[in-house]
Coordinates of C-alpha atoms and ligand atoms in Angstrom, one line a residue:
Chain X
S6 CA 20.2 0.1 -7.3
L7 CA 18.5 0.6 -10.7
T8 CA 20.5 3.8 -11.2
D9 CA 23.7 1.9 -10.8
R10 CA 22.5 -0.9 -13.1
L11 CA 21.4 1.6 -15.7
S12 CA 24.7 3.5 -15.4
E13 CA 26.5 0.3 -16.0
A14 CA 24.3 -0.7 -19.0
F15 CA 24.8 2.8 -20.5
R16 CA 28.5 2.9 -19.7
K17 CA 29.0 0.0 -22.1
M18 CA 27.8 2.3 -24.9
R19 CA 30.5 5.0 -24.4
G20 CA 30.2 8.4 -25.9
Q21 CA 26.5 8.2 -26.3
A22 CA 25.2 11.5 -25.2
R23 CA 21.5 10.9 -25.7
L24 CA 18.7 8.4 -25.5
D25 CA 18.1 6.6 -28.8
E26 CA 16.3 3.4 -29.8
K27 CA 19.2 1.1 -29.2
N28 CA 20.3 2.2 -25.8
I29 CA 16.7 2.7 -24.6
Q30 CA 16.0 -0.9 -25.4
D31 CA 18.9 -2.1 -23.2
G32 CA 18.0 0.4 -20.4
L33 CA 14.3 -0.8 -20.5
R34 CA 15.4 -4.4 -20.1
E35 CA 17.1 -3.4 -16.8
V36 CA 14.0 -1.4 -15.7
R37 CA 11.8 -4.4 -16.6
L38 CA 13.9 -6.7 -14.4
A39 CA 13.9 -4.3 -11.5
L40 CA 10.1 -4.0 -11.7
L41 CA 9.6 -7.8 -11.8
E42 CA 12.0 -8.2 -8.9
A43 CA 9.8 -5.7 -7.1
D44 CA 6.8 -7.9 -7.6
V45 CA 5.0 -5.6 -10.1
N46 CA 2.7 -7.8 -12.2
F47 CA 4.1 -9.1 -15.5
K48 CA 1.3 -7.5 -17.7
V49 CA 1.5 -4.2 -15.7
V50 CA 5.2 -4.1 -16.3
K51 CA 4.7 -4.7 -20.1
D52 CA 2.2 -1.8 -20.3
F53 CA 4.5 0.4 -18.2
I54 CA 7.6 -0.3 -20.3
D55 CA 5.6 0.6 -23.5
R56 CA 4.5 3.9 -21.9
V57 CA 8.1 4.7 -20.9
R58 CA 9.5 3.8 -24.3
D59 CA 7.1 6.2 -26.0
K60 CA 8.1 9.0 -23.6
A61 CA 11.8 8.2 -23.8
M62 CA 11.8 8.2 -27.6
G63 CA 10.2 11.6 -27.7
A64 CA 12.2 13.0 -24.8
D65 CA 14.3 16.1 -25.1
V66 CA 17.8 15.4 -23.8
L67 CA 18.7 17.1 -20.5
K68 CA 22.4 18.2 -20.8
S69 CA 23.0 17.7 -17.1
L70 CA 22.1 14.0 -17.0
T71 CA 23.7 10.9 -18.4
P72 CA 21.4 8.7 -20.6
G73 CA 21.1 6.3 -17.6
Q74 CA 20.2 9.0 -15.2
Q75 CA 17.7 10.4 -17.6
L76 CA 16.0 7.1 -18.1
V77 CA 15.7 6.6 -14.3
K78 CA 14.2 10.1 -13.9
L79 CA 11.7 9.3 -16.7
V80 CA 10.8 6.0 -15.1
H81 CA 10.6 7.5 -11.6
D82 CA 8.4 10.4 -12.7
E83 CA 6.1 8.0 -14.7
L84 CA 5.8 5.7 -11.7
V85 CA 5.0 8.6 -9.4
E86 CA 2.2 9.8 -11.7
L87 CA 0.7 6.3 -12.0
L88 CA 0.8 5.7 -8.3
G89 CA -0.5 9.1 -7.3
G90 CA -2.6 10.6 -9.9
E91 CA -5.2 12.8 -8.1
Q92 CA -4.5 11.9 -4.4
K93 CA -7.8 11.4 -2.6
G94 CA -8.1 11.3 1.2
L95 CA -11.0 9.7 3.0
D96 CA -14.5 10.9 2.2
L97 CA -15.5 12.5 5.5
R98 CA -18.3 14.8 4.2
Q99 CA -21.3 12.9 5.4
K100 CA -21.9 11.9 9.0
P101 CA -21.7 9.2 10.2
V102 CA -18.7 8.3 8.2
K103 CA -18.9 4.6 7.5
I104 CA -15.7 2.7 6.5
M105 CA -15.6 -1.0 5.5
L106 CA -12.3 -2.9 5.4
V107 CA -12.0 -5.9 3.1
G108 CA -9.2 -8.2 1.9
L109 CA -7.5 -11.6 1.9
Q110 CA -6.8 -13.5 5.1
G111 CA -4.0 -12.1 7.3
S112 CA -3.5 -8.9 5.3
G113 CA -3.9 -6.6 8.4
K114 CA -7.6 -5.5 8.3
T115 CA -8.4 -5.8 12.1
T116 CA -5.2 -3.9 13.0
T117 CA -5.8 -1.3 10.3
V118 CA -9.4 -0.7 11.6
A119 CA -8.0 0.3 15.0
K120 CA -5.3 2.4 13.3
L121 CA -7.9 4.2 11.3
A122 CA -10.0 4.8 14.3
N123 CA -6.9 6.3 16.0
L124 CA -6.3 8.6 13.0
L125 CA -9.9 9.7 12.7
R126 CA -10.0 10.7 16.3
S127 CA -6.6 12.4 16.6
K128 CA -6.6 14.2 13.2
Y129 CA -10.2 14.7 12.4
K130 CA -11.7 14.8 15.9
L131 CA -14.3 12.2 15.0
K132 CA -15.8 9.7 17.5
P133 CA -15.1 6.2 16.2
Y134 CA -17.2 3.1 16.7
L135 CA -15.6 -0.2 15.9
V136 CA -17.6 -3.1 14.5
P137 CA -16.3 -6.7 14.6
A138 CA -18.0 -8.4 11.7
D139 CA -15.7 -11.4 11.5
V140 CA -17.6 -14.3 13.1
Y141 CA -15.5 -17.0 11.7
R142 CA -11.9 -16.6 12.9
P143 CA -11.3 -17.8 16.4
A144 CA -11.1 -14.8 18.8
A145 CA -11.4 -12.2 16.0
I146 CA -14.2 -10.4 17.9
E147 CA -12.1 -10.4 21.0
Q148 CA -9.1 -9.1 19.0
L149 CA -11.0 -6.0 17.9
H150 CA -12.6 -5.5 21.4
V151 CA -9.1 -5.5 22.9
L152 CA -7.9 -2.9 20.4
A153 CA -11.0 -0.8 21.0
K154 CA -10.3 -1.0 24.8
Q155 CA -6.7 0.1 24.1
L156 CA -8.0 3.1 22.2
G157 CA -10.8 3.8 24.6
V158 CA -13.5 3.7 21.9
P159 CA -16.8 1.8 21.9
A160 CA -17.2 -1.4 19.9
Y161 CA -20.3 -3.4 18.9
P162 CA -20.8 -6.5 21.1
S163 CA -20.7 -9.0 18.3
T164 CA -21.0 -12.7 19.0
T165 CA -20.1 -15.6 16.7
D166 CA -23.7 -16.7 16.2
M167 CA -24.7 -13.4 14.6
N168 CA -24.9 -12.7 10.8
P169 CA -22.2 -10.2 9.7
A170 CA -24.7 -8.1 7.7
D171 CA -27.0 -7.9 10.7
I172 CA -24.1 -7.0 12.9
C173 CA -23.1 -4.1 10.6
A174 CA -26.7 -2.8 10.2
D175 CA -27.4 -2.9 13.9
A176 CA -24.0 -1.3 14.7
I177 CA -25.0 1.8 12.8
K178 CA -27.9 2.3 15.3
K179 CA -25.8 1.5 18.3
A180 CA -23.1 3.9 17.1
A181 CA -25.6 6.7 16.8
E182 CA -26.9 5.9 20.4
A183 CA -23.3 6.1 21.6
G184 CA -22.9 9.5 20.0
C185 CA -20.3 8.3 17.5
D186 CA -19.9 9.8 14.0
A187 CA -17.4 7.4 12.4
I188 CA -18.2 3.7 12.1
L189 CA -15.5 1.2 11.0
F190 CA -16.5 -2.3 9.9
D191 CA -13.9 -5.1 10.3
T192 CA -14.7 -8.0 8.0
A193 CA -13.4 -11.5 7.9
G194 CA -10.5 -12.3 5.6
R195 CA -11.7 -14.3 2.6
L196 CA -10.6 -15.5 -0.8
H197 CA -12.0 -13.7 -3.9
L198 CA -12.9 -17.2 -5.1
D199 CA -15.3 -17.8 -2.2
E200 CA -18.6 -16.9 -3.8
P201 CA -20.8 -17.0 -0.6
L202 CA -18.3 -14.9 1.3
M203 CA -17.9 -12.3 -1.5
E204 CA -21.7 -12.2 -1.6
E205 CA -21.6 -11.5 2.2
L206 CA -19.5 -8.4 1.5
S207 CA -22.1 -7.2 -1.1
A208 CA -24.8 -7.7 1.5
I209 CA -23.0 -5.6 4.0
K210 CA -22.4 -2.9 1.5
A211 CA -26.1 -2.9 0.4
R212 CA -27.4 -2.7 4.0
C213 CA -24.9 -0.2 5.3
A214 CA -23.9 2.0 2.4
P215 CA -20.3 2.8 3.5
Q216 CA -18.7 5.8 2.0
E217 CA -15.4 4.1 2.0
I218 CA -14.6 0.5 1.1
L219 CA -10.9 0.0 1.6
F220 CA -9.1 -3.0 0.2
V221 CA -6.3 -4.0 2.6
A222 CA -3.3 -5.6 0.9
D223 CA -0.1 -7.0 2.2
A224 CA 3.0 -5.1 0.8
M225 CA 4.7 -8.4 0.1
T226 CA 2.0 -9.7 -2.3
G227 CA 3.3 -10.9 -5.6
Q228 CA 1.8 -11.3 -9.0
D229 CA -1.5 -12.4 -7.6
A230 CA -2.2 -8.9 -6.4
V231 CA -3.8 -8.1 -9.8
T232 CA -6.3 -11.0 -9.7
V233 CA -7.3 -10.4 -6.1
A234 CA -7.7 -6.6 -6.4
E235 CA -9.6 -6.9 -9.6
A236 CA -12.1 -9.4 -8.0
F237 CA -12.7 -7.3 -4.9
N238 CA -13.1 -4.2 -7.0
A239 CA -15.5 -5.8 -9.5
R240 CA -17.7 -7.0 -6.7
L241 CA -17.6 -4.0 -4.4
D242 CA -16.3 -0.9 -6.3
I243 CA -13.7 -0.2 -3.7
T244 CA -12.9 3.4 -2.9
G245 CA -9.3 3.0 -1.8
V246 CA -6.4 0.7 -0.9
V247 CA -4.3 0.3 2.2
L248 CA -0.9 -1.3 1.8
T249 CA 0.2 -3.0 5.1
K250 CA 3.6 -4.2 6.5
M251 CA 5.5 -1.6 4.5
D252 CA 7.9 -1.4 7.5
G253 CA 9.6 -4.5 6.2
D254 CA 11.9 -4.8 3.1
A255 CA 9.2 -5.8 0.6
R256 CA 9.6 -3.6 -2.5
G257 CA 5.8 -3.1 -2.7
G258 CA 5.3 -3.6 -6.5
A259 CA 1.8 -4.7 -5.6
A260 CA 1.0 -1.0 -5.2
L261 CA 1.5 -0.4 -8.9
S262 CA -0.3 -3.6 -9.9
I263 CA -3.3 -2.8 -7.7
K264 CA -3.5 0.9 -8.8
S265 CA -3.1 0.0 -12.5
V266 CA -5.8 -2.7 -12.5
T267 CA -8.4 -1.0 -10.3
G268 CA -7.6 2.7 -10.9
K269 CA -8.5 3.2 -7.2
S270 CA -6.5 5.5 -4.9
L271 CA -3.7 4.1 -2.7
K272 CA -4.7 5.9 0.5
F273 CA -2.7 4.6 3.5
V274 CA 0.3 2.6 4.4
G275 CA 0.7 0.4 7.5
M276 CA 4.2 0.9 9.0
G277 CA 4.1 -1.4 12.0
E278 CA 2.0 -3.1 14.6
K279 CA 1.3 -0.1 16.9
L280 CA -2.0 1.8 16.5
S281 CA -0.1 4.9 15.6
D282 CA 1.7 3.1 12.7
L283 CA -0.5 4.3 9.9
E284 CA 0.8 6.8 7.3
V285 CA -0.7 8.5 4.3
F286 CA 0.5 7.0 1.0
H287 CA 3.3 8.9 -0.7
P288 CA 3.7 8.1 -4.4
D289 CA 7.3 9.4 -4.6
R290 CA 8.4 7.2 -1.7
A291 CA 6.6 4.2 -3.1
A292 CA 8.2 4.8 -6.5
S293 CA 11.7 5.0 -5.1
R294 CA 11.1 1.8 -3.1
I295 CA 9.7 -0.1 -6.1
L296 CA 12.7 0.8 -8.3
G297 CA 15.1 -0.3 -5.5
Chain Z
L19 CA 0.5 -24.1 -23.2
F20 CA -0.1 -27.4 -24.9
G21 CA -2.3 -26.0 -27.5
R22 CA -0.3 -25.0 -30.6
S23 CA 2.5 -26.6 -32.6
G24 CA 2.8 -29.3 -29.9
G25 CA 6.6 -29.2 -29.9
L26 CA 9.0 -27.6 -27.5
D27 CA 9.7 -24.6 -29.8
D28 CA 10.6 -21.0 -29.1
A29 CA 7.0 -20.1 -28.6
F30 CA 6.6 -22.8 -26.1
W31 CA 9.6 -21.6 -23.9
E32 CA 8.4 -18.0 -24.2
E33 CA 4.9 -18.9 -23.0
L34 CA 6.4 -21.0 -20.2
E35 CA 8.6 -18.1 -19.1
E36 CA 5.5 -15.9 -18.8
I37 CA 3.6 -18.6 -16.9
F38 CA 6.6 -19.0 -14.4
I39 CA 7.0 -15.2 -13.9
M40 CA 3.2 -14.8 -13.3
A41 CA 3.5 -17.7 -10.8
D42 CA 6.0 -15.5 -8.8
M43 CA 9.0 -17.6 -9.7
G44 CA 11.0 -14.4 -10.4
S45 CA 13.0 -13.7 -13.6
E46 CA 16.3 -15.1 -12.3
A47 CA 14.9 -18.4 -11.0
T48 CA 12.8 -18.7 -14.2
Q49 CA 15.8 -18.4 -16.4
K50 CA 17.7 -21.0 -14.3
L51 CA 14.7 -23.4 -14.3
I52 CA 14.1 -23.0 -18.0
G53 CA 17.8 -23.7 -18.7
N54 CA 17.5 -26.9 -16.6
L55 CA 14.3 -27.9 -18.2
K56 CA 15.7 -27.7 -21.7
K57 CA 18.6 -30.0 -20.7
R58 CA 16.2 -32.4 -18.9
A59 CA 13.8 -32.5 -21.8
S60 CA 16.5 -33.6 -24.1
S61 CA 18.0 -36.1 -21.6
M62 CA 14.4 -37.5 -21.2
A63 CA 14.0 -37.5 -24.9
V64 CA 10.8 -35.4 -24.6
T65 CA 10.0 -33.4 -27.7
E66 CA 6.2 -32.9 -27.4
A67 CA 4.5 -30.4 -25.1
A68 CA 2.0 -33.0 -24.1
R69 CA 4.7 -34.8 -22.2
F70 CA 6.3 -31.7 -20.8
R71 CA 4.6 -32.0 -17.3
E72 CA 6.8 -35.2 -16.7
V73 CA 9.9 -33.1 -17.3
L74 CA 8.8 -30.4 -14.9
S75 CA 7.8 -32.9 -12.2
A76 CA 11.2 -34.6 -12.5
E77 CA 13.0 -31.3 -12.3
L78 CA 11.0 -30.1 -9.3
E79 CA 11.6 -33.4 -7.6
A80 CA 15.3 -32.7 -7.9
I81 CA 15.0 -29.1 -6.7
F82 CA 12.7 -29.7 -3.7
P83 CA 14.5 -31.8 -1.0
L84 CA 12.4 -34.1 1.1
P85 CA 11.8 -33.2 4.7
K86 CA 13.9 -35.1 7.3
K87 CA 12.4 -36.9 10.3
P88 CA 14.0 -35.3 13.3
K89 CA 15.8 -37.5 15.9
V90 CA 13.9 -37.2 19.1
A91 CA 16.1 -38.8 21.9
A92 CA 13.5 -38.1 24.6
A93 CA 9.9 -36.9 24.5
P94 CA 8.5 -34.4 23.9
E95 CA 9.3 -33.5 20.3
V96 CA 9.4 -29.7 20.2
V97 CA 8.3 -27.9 17.0
M98 CA 8.7 -24.1 16.9
M99 CA 6.7 -22.1 14.3
V100 CA 8.2 -18.8 13.0
G101 CA 7.3 -16.4 10.2
V102 CA 6.2 -12.9 9.4
N103 CA 2.9 -11.4 10.4
G104 CA -0.4 -12.9 9.3
V105 CA 1.0 -15.8 7.3
G106 CA -0.9 -18.6 9.1
K107 CA 1.4 -19.8 11.9
T108 CA -1.3 -20.1 14.6
T109 CA -3.8 -21.8 12.2
T110 CA -1.0 -24.2 11.0
I111 CA -0.3 -25.2 14.6
A112 CA -4.0 -26.1 14.9
K113 CA -3.7 -28.2 11.7
L114 CA -0.5 -29.9 12.9
A115 CA -2.0 -30.6 16.3
Y116 CA -5.1 -32.1 14.6
R117 CA -2.9 -34.3 12.4
A118 CA -0.9 -35.5 15.4
R119 CA -4.1 -36.2 17.4
L120 CA -5.3 -38.4 14.5
Q121 CA -2.0 -40.3 15.0
G122 CA -2.9 -40.8 18.7
R123 CA -0.2 -38.4 19.9
K124 CA -0.6 -36.4 23.1
V125 CA -0.2 -32.8 22.0
L126 CA 0.6 -29.6 24.0
I127 CA 0.2 -26.3 22.3
A128 CA 2.4 -23.5 23.8
A129 CA 0.9 -20.0 23.4
G130 CA 4.2 -18.3 22.7
D131 CA 2.7 -15.1 21.1
T132 CA 2.3 -13.0 24.3
F133 CA 2.2 -9.8 22.3
R134 CA -0.7 -9.6 19.8
A135 CA -4.3 -8.9 20.9
A136 CA -6.2 -12.1 21.5
A137 CA -3.4 -14.3 20.2
I138 CA -3.7 -16.5 23.3
G139 CA -7.5 -16.6 23.0
Q140 CA -7.2 -17.7 19.4
L141 CA -5.1 -20.7 20.3
E142 CA -7.2 -21.6 23.3
I143 CA -10.2 -22.0 21.0
W144 CA -8.1 -24.1 18.5
A145 CA -6.7 -26.3 21.3
A146 CA -10.1 -27.2 22.5
R147 CA -11.3 -28.0 19.0
V148 CA -8.5 -30.4 18.2
G149 CA -8.2 -32.0 21.6
A150 CA -4.8 -30.7 22.5
G151 CA -3.6 -29.3 25.8
I152 CA -2.6 -25.7 26.0
F153 CA 0.0 -23.9 28.0
S154 CA -0.1 -20.1 28.3
K155 CA 1.1 -17.3 30.6
A156 CA -0.3 -13.8 31.0
E157 CA -0.2 -11.5 28.0
G158 CA 3.1 -9.6 27.9
S159 CA 5.0 -12.5 29.5
D160 CA 8.5 -13.3 28.2
P161 CA 7.9 -15.8 25.3
A162 CA 11.1 -17.7 26.3
A163 CA 9.5 -18.3 29.7
V164 CA 6.4 -19.7 28.0
A165 CA 8.6 -22.0 25.9
F166 CA 10.5 -23.2 29.0
E167 CA 7.5 -23.8 31.2
A168 CA 5.5 -25.5 28.4
V169 CA 8.3 -28.0 27.8
D170 CA 8.6 -28.5 31.5
M171 CA 4.9 -29.3 31.7
A172 CA 5.2 -31.6 28.7
Q173 CA 8.0 -33.5 30.3
R174 CA 6.2 -33.9 33.6
E175 CA 2.8 -34.8 32.0
G176 CA 4.0 -37.1 29.3
F177 CA 3.2 -35.1 26.1
D178 CA 4.6 -36.5 22.9
L179 CA 4.6 -33.2 21.0
V180 CA 4.9 -29.5 21.9
L181 CA 3.8 -27.0 19.2
L182 CA 5.2 -23.6 20.1
D183 CA 3.6 -20.6 18.5
T184 CA 5.5 -17.3 18.2
A185 CA 4.4 -13.8 17.5
G186 CA 4.5 -12.7 13.9
R187 CA 7.5 -10.5 13.2
L188 CA 9.2 -9.0 10.2
H189 CA 12.6 -10.6 9.4
T190 CA 14.1 -7.1 9.3
Q191 CA 13.2 -6.4 13.0
V192 CA 16.6 -7.2 14.5
N193 CA 15.5 -7.2 18.2
L194 CA 12.6 -9.5 17.4
M195 CA 14.9 -11.9 15.5
E196 CA 17.2 -11.8 18.6
E197 CA 14.1 -12.7 20.7
L198 CA 13.7 -15.9 18.5
R199 CA 17.3 -16.8 19.1
K200 CA 16.8 -16.4 22.9
I201 CA 13.7 -18.7 22.8
K202 CA 15.7 -21.3 20.8
R203 CA 18.6 -21.1 23.4
V204 CA 16.2 -21.5 26.3
L205 CA 14.6 -24.6 24.6
E206 CA 18.1 -26.1 23.9
K207 CA 19.1 -25.7 27.5
K208 CA 15.8 -27.0 28.9
H209 CA 15.5 -30.1 26.7
P210 CA 18.6 -31.3 24.7
G211 CA 17.7 -31.6 21.0
A212 CA 14.9 -29.1 21.2
P213 CA 13.6 -27.4 19.2
H214 CA 13.7 -30.5 17.0
R215 CA 12.1 -28.7 14.1
I216 CA 11.9 -25.0 13.4
V217 CA 9.2 -24.4 10.8
L218 CA 9.1 -21.3 8.7
V219 CA 5.6 -20.5 7.6
I220 CA 5.3 -18.6 4.2
D221 CA 2.1 -17.3 2.6
A222 CA 1.7 -18.5 -1.0
T223 CA 0.6 -15.0 -2.1
T224 CA 4.0 -13.6 -1.2
G225 CA 6.3 -12.5 -4.1
Q226 CA 10.0 -12.2 -4.1
N227 CA 10.1 -11.1 -0.5
A228 CA 9.9 -14.7 0.5
L229 CA 13.6 -15.0 -0.4
S230 CA 14.5 -12.3 2.1
Q231 CA 12.2 -13.8 4.7
T232 CA 13.8 -17.2 4.3
K233 CA 17.4 -15.9 4.3
L234 CA 17.0 -13.9 7.5
F235 CA 15.0 -16.4 9.5
H236 CA 17.4 -19.1 8.4
E237 CA 20.4 -17.0 9.4
A238 CA 18.8 -16.1 12.8
V239 CA 17.6 -19.5 14.1
G240 CA 18.1 -22.1 11.3
V241 CA 15.0 -23.2 9.5
D242 CA 14.4 -27.0 9.1
E243 CA 11.3 -26.9 7.0
I244 CA 8.8 -24.6 5.4
V245 CA 5.0 -24.7 5.4
L246 CA 3.4 -22.9 2.5
T247 CA -0.1 -21.6 3.4
K248 CA -3.1 -20.3 1.4
L249 CA -2.5 -22.4 -1.7
D250 CA -6.3 -22.6 -1.9
G251 CA -6.2 -19.1 -3.4
T252 CA -5.1 -18.2 -6.9
A253 CA -1.4 -17.6 -6.0
K254 CA 0.9 -20.3 -7.2
G255 CA 3.8 -19.9 -4.7
G256 CA 6.4 -20.0 -7.5
V257 CA 8.9 -18.1 -5.4
M258 CA 9.4 -21.4 -3.5
V259 CA 11.3 -22.7 -6.6
S260 CA 13.8 -19.8 -6.0
V261 CA 13.9 -20.5 -2.3
A262 CA 14.5 -24.2 -2.9
I263 CA 17.3 -23.5 -5.4
T264 CA 18.9 -21.0 -3.0
H265 CA 18.5 -22.6 0.4
R266 CA 17.7 -26.3 -0.2
L267 CA 15.0 -26.3 2.5
P268 CA 12.2 -28.8 2.3
I269 CA 8.5 -27.8 2.1
S270 CA 6.8 -30.2 4.5
F271 CA 3.2 -29.2 4.2
V272 CA 0.9 -26.9 2.3
G273 CA -2.1 -25.1 3.8
L274 CA -5.3 -25.4 1.7
G275 CA -7.9 -23.5 3.8
E276 CA -8.9 -22.4 7.2
K277 CA -10.2 -25.6 8.8
M278 CA -8.1 -28.0 10.9
E279 CA -8.2 -30.6 8.1
D280 CA -6.8 -28.2 5.5
L281 CA -3.2 -29.3 5.6
R282 CA -1.6 -31.7 3.1
P283 CA 1.9 -33.1 2.7
F284 CA 3.8 -31.2 -0.1
V285 CA 4.0 -33.1 -3.3
G286 CA 6.3 -31.8 -6.1
E287 CA 4.1 -33.3 -8.8
D288 CA 1.0 -31.5 -7.5
F289 CA 3.0 -28.3 -7.3
A290 CA 4.1 -28.8 -10.9
K291 CA 0.6 -29.5 -12.1
A292 CA -0.7 -26.3 -10.4
L293 CA 2.1 -24.2 -11.9
L294 CA 1.2 -25.2 -15.4
G295 CA -2.5 -24.5 -14.7
Ligands
LIG327 N1 4.8 -5.2 10.8 C1 3.5 -4.9 10.6 N2 2.6 -5.8 11.0 C2 1.3 -5.5 10.7 C3 0.9 -4.4 10.0 N3 -0.5 -4.4 9.9 C4 -0.9 -5.6 10.6 N4 0.2 -6.2 11.0 C5 0.3 -7.5 11.7 O1 -0.2 -8.5 10.8 C6 -0.8 -9.6 11.5 C7 -2.2 -9.8 10.9 O2 -3.0 -8.6 11.2 P1 -4.6 -8.7 11.4 O3 -5.1 -7.3 11.6 O4 -5.0 -9.8 12.4 O5 -5.0 -9.2 9.9 P2 -6.4 -9.5 9.3 O6 -6.5 -9.0 7.9 O7 -7.5 -8.9 10.2 O8 -6.5 -11.1 9.4 P3 -7.8 -12.0 9.2 O9 -8.9 -11.4 10.0 O10 -7.4 -13.3 9.6 O11 -8.0 -12.0 7.7 C8 -0.8 -9.2 13.0 O12 0.3 -9.8 13.6 C9 -0.6 -7.7 12.9 O13 0.0 -7.2 14.1 C10 1.9 -3.5 9.6 O14 1.6 -2.4 9.0 N5 3.2 -3.8 9.9
LIG328 N1 -7.4 -19.6 2.9 C1 -6.5 -19.9 3.8 N2 -6.4 -19.1 4.9 C2 -5.5 -19.4 5.8 C3 -4.6 -20.5 5.7 N3 -3.8 -20.6 6.8 C4 -4.2 -19.6 7.6 N4 -5.2 -18.9 7.0 C5 -5.9 -17.7 7.5 O1 -5.0 -16.6 7.6 C6 -5.3 -15.7 8.6 C7 -4.1 -15.5 9.5 O2 -3.8 -16.8 10.2 P1 -3.1 -16.8 11.6 O3 -2.9 -18.3 11.9 O4 -3.7 -16.0 12.6 O5 -1.7 -16.2 11.1 P2 -0.4 -15.9 12.0 O6 0.8 -16.1 11.2 O7 -0.5 -16.7 13.3 O8 -0.6 -14.4 12.3 P3 0.1 -13.5 13.4 O9 0.2 -14.3 14.7 O10 -0.8 -12.3 13.6 O11 1.4 -13.1 12.8 C8 -6.5 -16.4 9.3 O12 -7.7 -15.8 8.9 C9 -6.5 -17.8 8.9 O13 -7.7 -18.4 8.9 C10 -4.7 -21.3 4.5 O14 -4.0 -22.3 4.2 N5 -5.7 -20.9 3.6
LIG329 MG1 -9.0 -9.8 11.2
LIG330 MG1 -0.5 -16.0 15.3

């Protein structure tokens, strides 16, 4: 673990009772390696290390901790602050609540839509309506219809010859007729490089005015998390992030990368394939996991 | 990278290190590769940055082994696709089926994901599009039974190739890795030599976790080759250098999009070119 590695690094400088320029330098090298190993973006790591160095240089020494422990605590606290900041939940003030999910192919959007519907119903007593707006992937509409059936909630009867923006706009009417007050839009996975498909997302946003646009990212995403998140955020002004597949052993450094570059709240974490496997994002847990 | 002094100076190696790390190579593999590249550059007598790509191509060629053609004593050849959730296993089966169809082979797709919503429906659509047969059982069936019965059908009806889909699973899910072992055992019993190829599908956007995925899938069932998907995005897949150094597993194909034609044989030189941007 990072604590062990730092203890080892600091042990080599016996008798040093406090953090100073020299031992901070060596300690920060270990922290940098740990963060890169955890998939935090190279440039985000650079900025983070600079911040920590400034704080470490100015830090008062805590008599109860070794320099290694103190540096870990400093790094951990700084990570928690960056990852959490002001924790925002979902904006449920206006009814109907409209939530749009976007992201790269295979990141877990369709599954997360169903998980969110489950959460909105059980925790907030809302009546969810699911909208399959992926007309490209074979059986994508069927996939969401099956999940809707499992949940016992209504879904829009999309077909592959429809236009996604039309589906979403019409779904708002159908949801109202069904007496639903929460509408969840599942969009097709796409590359941030695909101009027509990114434009499609803008069109859906323009026609449906969702209060929440959640960027769904795979916890195992590497350095590219920054480029992708930046592109989706620039196009759509996302309102939050869901990190999926956190039930594996990915360190999840993408969380810090995405938060740093977009400034948007990490709201939820996918912890499995079941519809109940959705948790609120915890900055302290994410920080410990990133540090390893 | 090739802009400034033009020589392989400290600034060059520093910039290369940053490029490699940002390509997901990881710090350890980057250090190792840079060490190798320095030696190779000198043995190839390359001193200008303009010729550096040749050095990198040569080094990657040495690092990435070539895929082996499996010995198939009796038809059908059986290929089993494995990998974590959402990486592109099902879509890659469609691409491999399409490729085999172009070669005139009779292809049977086996819908071995009996768990995820509409997994079977997804493959049924693909099978029709590429002109492959499809074998499936009811959702919730034992995937080992799907594997067994698909091979049985293939033997009886003269299929050349069986492409077996499996449900996505995290490498850390012990019971699901055991399920993969069971499917493999059932295939071996049913058709000696099967599965002739176990293909691990890895998403190019994956960071260092690809190492853990490869390690655990390889330990569980033995991986013969890797397909690297979604290289049409901005991710470079640099972690595969680390995977190759550690496991010596070949990358057979790369996925370059969502259509059936979007599969290309892996070429080290193209990978090197894309790495250097
Ligand atoms: N273990 C685990 N698997 C997940 C999680 N979220 C989604 N999955 C799985 O990831 C795979 C992809 O999920 P989908 O919901 O189809 O992903 P998607 O983003 O809609 O995919 P596209 O529509 O093709 O872009 C499926 O096998 C899901 O069951 C999670 O939190 N943990
Ligand atoms: N851009 C791009 N998308 C791809 C590629 N390969 C697959 N995809 C997309 O990735 C998403 C997931 O693909 P699937 O084939 O369903 O992945 P899977 O591994 O079978 O997923 P599970 O069965 O849920 O684990 C789909 O939207 C595919 O179209 C590729 O090479 N490039
Ligand atoms: Mg989907
Ligand atoms: Mg699949």
